[in-house]
Amino acid sequence: MSMLYNRVCYYFWFVLLLNINSVSATENLHIAVASNFKAPLEQLLNKAPFADEIEITLSAGASGVLYSQIIHGAPFDMFLSADAKRPALLKQQDLIIKESIHTYATGVLALWQPELNSSNSYIAIANPRSSPYGEAAKYYNDRYLKTNLSFVLAHNITQAFQFVDSGNAGQGIVALASLKAAYQQHANDKYLAYTQLPYQQYPAIKQQVVVLKSTDNLAAANKVLSYLLSPAVQSEITELGYQKACSQC
């Protein structure tokens, strides 16, 4: 009887130790990501070679909002901004690992009007104060579009897309990546009713990534960083609706 008891105890502790090892083998990473890149990042991470090794949590929003959260102590490990300005500010404040700054993508704007004869007199853009896409959209509008339509300001570029998609705005200056992702998911021709805006007619939306100095998960962060900057993933990012960024990395 005692032999059987000892054997059961042995197997119990053996299984318990296996479970403890499997939990400790999983790394955790909390990434703050600009809203335009949330869906592409999810798509890329799902097929990453470390997908089963690193448990990743994404928090998406306007770059300015995420920056504010970081300087007030939000526990992020990485920050994928939609601009270069916020990473530079974090560098000035000594909050990042300086060698981690890289351009991972360059954003592309598109003027989207799903219904040409729409009576809706609103045009959606992201708020220029907190969104780099909104800042670039306002620059383009003021110099080239010069529309008399009423503006609807969205919290971020994804919400600007949603305003047009829902019909709350007749048209909008949105991220090309949002249109490509929507068409890939729904195959609806309304997501093809856009005009890609010339790169030269608005400030470059140079999207940079940084690793925060406060991270306790540096090894995992470096894996994600190397993966995003790899030539294969950079080519895929271009296909998802971004301008090639490697020459600016």
Coordinates of N, CA and C in Angstrom, one line a residue, residues 107-197:
G107 N 3.6 55.4 -42.8 CA 2.1 55.4 -43.1 C 1.8 56.0 -44.4
V108 N 0.6 55.6 -44.9 CA 0.1 56.1 -46.2 C -1.3 56.5 -46.0
L109 N -1.6 57.7 -46.5 CA -3.0 58.3 -46.4 C -3.8 58.0 -47.7
A110 N -5.1 57.9 -47.5 CA -6.0 57.7 -48.6 C -7.3 58.5 -48.4
L111 N -7.8 59.1 -49.4 CA -9.1 59.8 -49.3 C -10.2 58.8 -49.7
W112 N -11.0 58.5 -48.8 CA -12.0 57.5 -49.0 C -13.4 58.1 -49.0
Q113 N -14.2 57.8 -50.1 CA -15.6 58.2 -50.2 C -16.4 57.1 -50.8
P114 N -16.9 56.2 -49.9 CA -17.6 55.0 -50.4 C -18.8 55.3 -51.4
E115 N -19.5 56.4 -51.2 CA -20.6 56.8 -52.0 C -20.4 58.1 -52.7
L116 N -20.2 58.2 -54.0 CA -19.8 59.4 -54.6 C -20.9 60.5 -54.6
N117 N -22.1 60.1 -54.6 CA -23.2 61.0 -54.6 C -23.9 61.2 -53.2
S118 N -23.1 60.9 -52.2 CA -23.6 61.0 -50.8 C -23.9 62.5 -50.5
S119 N -25.0 62.7 -49.7 CA -25.4 64.0 -49.3 C -24.8 64.4 -47.9
N120 N -24.0 63.4 -47.4 CA -23.4 63.6 -46.1 C -22.3 64.6 -46.3
S121 N -22.3 65.7 -45.5 CA -21.4 66.8 -45.7 C -20.2 66.8 -44.7
Y122 N -20.0 65.6 -44.1 CA -18.9 65.6 -43.1 C -17.7 64.8 -43.6
I123 N -16.5 65.2 -43.2 CA -15.3 64.5 -43.6 C -14.6 64.2 -42.3
A124 N -14.2 62.9 -42.1 CA -13.5 62.5 -40.9 C -12.0 62.5 -41.1
I125 N -11.4 63.0 -40.0 CA -9.9 62.8 -39.9 C -9.6 62.6 -38.4
A126 N -8.4 62.1 -38.2 CA -8.0 61.9 -36.8 C -7.6 63.2 -36.2
N127 N -7.8 63.3 -34.9 CA -7.4 64.6 -34.2 C -5.9 64.9 -34.4
P128 N -5.6 66.0 -35.1 CA -4.2 66.4 -35.3 C -3.4 66.6 -34.1
R129 N -4.0 66.9 -32.9 CA -3.3 67.1 -31.7 C -2.7 65.9 -31.1
S130 N -3.3 64.7 -31.3 CA -2.8 63.5 -30.7 C -2.5 62.4 -31.7
S131 N -2.8 62.6 -33.0 CA -2.6 61.5 -34.0 C -1.7 62.1 -35.1
P132 N -0.6 61.4 -35.4 CA 0.3 61.8 -36.5 C -0.5 61.7 -37.8
Y133 N -1.4 60.7 -38.0 CA -2.1 60.6 -39.2 C -3.1 61.8 -39.4
G134 N -3.6 62.2 -38.2 CA -4.5 63.4 -38.3 C -3.7 64.7 -38.6
E135 N -2.5 64.8 -38.1 CA -1.7 65.9 -38.4 C -1.3 66.0 -39.9
A136 N -1.0 64.8 -40.5 CA -0.7 64.8 -41.9 C -2.0 65.0 -42.7
A137 N -3.1 64.5 -42.3 CA -4.4 64.7 -43.0 C -4.7 66.2 -43.0
K138 N -4.6 66.9 -41.9 CA -4.9 68.3 -41.8 C -4.0 69.1 -42.8
Y139 N -2.7 68.7 -42.8 CA -1.7 69.4 -43.6 C -2.2 69.3 -45.1
Y140 N -2.5 68.0 -45.5 CA -3.0 67.8 -46.9 C -4.2 68.6 -47.2
N141 N -5.2 68.5 -46.3 CA -6.5 69.2 -46.5 C -6.3 70.7 -46.7
D142 N -5.5 71.3 -45.8 CA -5.3 72.8 -45.8 C -4.6 73.3 -47.1
R143 N -3.8 72.4 -47.7 CA -3.0 72.8 -48.9 C -3.5 72.3 -50.2
Y144 N -4.2 71.2 -50.2 CA -4.6 70.6 -51.5 C -6.1 70.3 -51.6
L145 N -6.7 69.8 -50.6 CA -8.1 69.5 -50.7 C -9.0 70.7 -50.6
K146 N -8.7 71.5 -49.6 CA -9.4 72.8 -49.4 C -10.9 72.6 -49.5
T147 N -11.4 71.6 -48.8 CA -12.9 71.3 -48.8 C -13.7 72.2 -47.9
N148 N -14.9 72.4 -48.2 CA -15.8 73.2 -47.4 C -16.6 72.3 -46.5
L149 N -16.4 71.0 -46.5 CA -17.1 70.1 -45.7 C -16.8 70.3 -44.2
S150 N -17.7 69.9 -43.4 CA -17.4 70.0 -41.9 C -16.6 68.8 -41.4
F151 N -15.6 69.1 -40.6 CA -14.8 68.1 -40.1 C -15.4 67.4 -38.9
V152 N -15.2 66.1 -38.9 CA -15.4 65.2 -37.7 C -14.1 64.7 -37.2
L153 N -13.7 65.1 -36.0 CA -12.4 64.7 -35.4 C -12.6 63.4 -34.6
A154 N -11.8 62.4 -35.1 CA -11.8 61.2 -34.4 C -10.6 61.1 -33.4
H155 N -10.8 60.3 -32.4 CA -9.7 60.1 -31.4 C -8.4 59.6 -32.0
N156 N -8.6 58.7 -33.0 CA -7.4 58.2 -33.7 C -7.8 57.8 -35.1
I157 N -6.8 57.4 -35.9 CA -7.1 57.1 -37.3 C -8.0 55.9 -37.6
T158 N -8.0 55.0 -36.7 CA -9.0 53.9 -36.8 C -10.4 54.3 -36.6
Q159 N -10.6 55.2 -35.6 CA -12.0 55.8 -35.4 C -12.4 56.6 -36.6
A160 N -11.5 57.3 -37.2 CA -11.8 58.1 -38.4 C -12.3 57.2 -39.5
F161 N -11.7 56.0 -39.7 CA -12.2 55.0 -40.6 C -13.5 54.5 -40.3
Q162 N -13.8 54.3 -39.0 CA -15.1 53.8 -38.5 C -16.2 54.8 -38.7
F163 N -15.9 56.1 -38.6 CA -16.9 57.1 -38.9 C -17.4 57.1 -40.3
V164 N -16.5 56.9 -41.3 CA -16.9 56.7 -42.7 C -17.6 55.4 -42.9
D165 N -17.0 54.4 -42.4 CA -17.6 53.0 -42.6 C -19.0 52.9 -42.1
S166 N -19.3 53.6 -41.0 CA -20.7 53.6 -40.4 C -21.6 54.6 -41.1
G167 N -21.1 55.5 -41.9 CA -22.0 56.4 -42.6 C -22.1 57.7 -41.8
N168 N -21.4 57.9 -40.7 CA -21.5 59.1 -39.9 C -20.7 60.2 -40.6
A169 N -19.8 59.9 -41.5 CA -19.1 60.9 -42.3 C -19.2 60.4 -43.7
G170 N -19.4 61.3 -44.6 CA -19.5 60.9 -46.1 C -18.2 60.5 -46.7
Q171 N -17.1 61.0 -46.1 CA -15.8 60.7 -46.6 C -14.8 60.9 -45.5
G172 N -13.5 60.5 -45.7 CA -12.5 60.7 -44.7 C -11.1 60.5 -45.3
I173 N -10.2 61.1 -44.6 CA -8.8 60.9 -44.9 C -8.3 59.8 -43.9
V174 N -8.1 58.6 -44.4 CA -7.8 57.5 -43.5 C -6.5 56.8 -43.9
A175 N -6.2 55.8 -43.1 CA -5.0 55.0 -43.4 C -5.3 54.0 -44.5
L176 N -4.4 53.9 -45.5 CA -4.5 52.9 -46.5 C -4.6 51.5 -45.9
A177 N -3.8 51.3 -44.9 CA -3.8 50.0 -44.2 C -5.2 49.6 -43.7
S178 N -6.0 50.5 -43.2 CA -7.3 50.2 -42.7 C -8.2 49.7 -43.9
L179 N -8.1 50.4 -45.0 CA -8.9 50.0 -46.2 C -8.5 48.6 -46.7
K180 N -7.2 48.3 -46.7 CA -6.7 47.0 -47.2 C -7.2 45.9 -46.3
A181 N -7.1 46.2 -45.0 CA -7.5 45.2 -44.0 C -9.0 44.9 -44.1
A182 N -9.8 45.9 -44.3 CA -11.2 45.8 -44.4 C -11.6 45.0 -45.6
Y183 N -10.9 45.3 -46.7 CA -11.3 44.6 -48.0 C -10.9 43.1 -47.9
Q184 N -9.7 42.9 -47.2 CA -9.3 41.5 -47.0 C -10.3 40.7 -46.2
Q185 N -10.9 41.4 -45.2 CA -11.8 40.7 -44.3 C -13.2 40.5 -44.9
H186 N -13.7 41.6 -45.7 CA -15.1 41.6 -46.1 C -15.3 41.5 -47.6
A187 N -14.2 41.7 -48.4 CA -14.3 41.7 -49.9 C -15.4 42.5 -50.4
N188 N -15.6 43.7 -49.8 CA -16.7 44.6 -50.2 C -16.0 45.7 -51.0
D189 N -16.6 46.0 -52.2 CA -15.9 46.9 -53.1 C -15.9 48.4 -52.6
K190 N -16.7 48.7 -51.6 CA -16.7 50.0 -51.1 C -15.3 50.4 -50.5
Y191 N -14.6 49.3 -50.1 CA -13.3 49.6 -49.5 C -12.2 49.8 -50.6
L192 N -12.6 49.7 -51.8 CA -11.7 50.1 -53.0 C -12.0 51.4 -53.5
A193 N -13.0 52.1 -53.0 CA -13.4 53.4 -53.5 C -12.6 54.6 -52.9
Y194 N -11.3 54.5 -53.1 CA -10.4 55.5 -52.4 C -9.4 56.0 -53.4
T195 N -8.8 57.1 -53.1 CA -7.7 57.7 -53.9 C -6.5 57.7 -52.9
Q196 N -5.4 57.1 -53.3 CA -4.2 57.1 -52.5 C -3.6 58.5 -52.7
L197 N -3.3 59.2 -51.6 CA -2.7 60.5 -51.7 C -1.2 60.5 -51.9

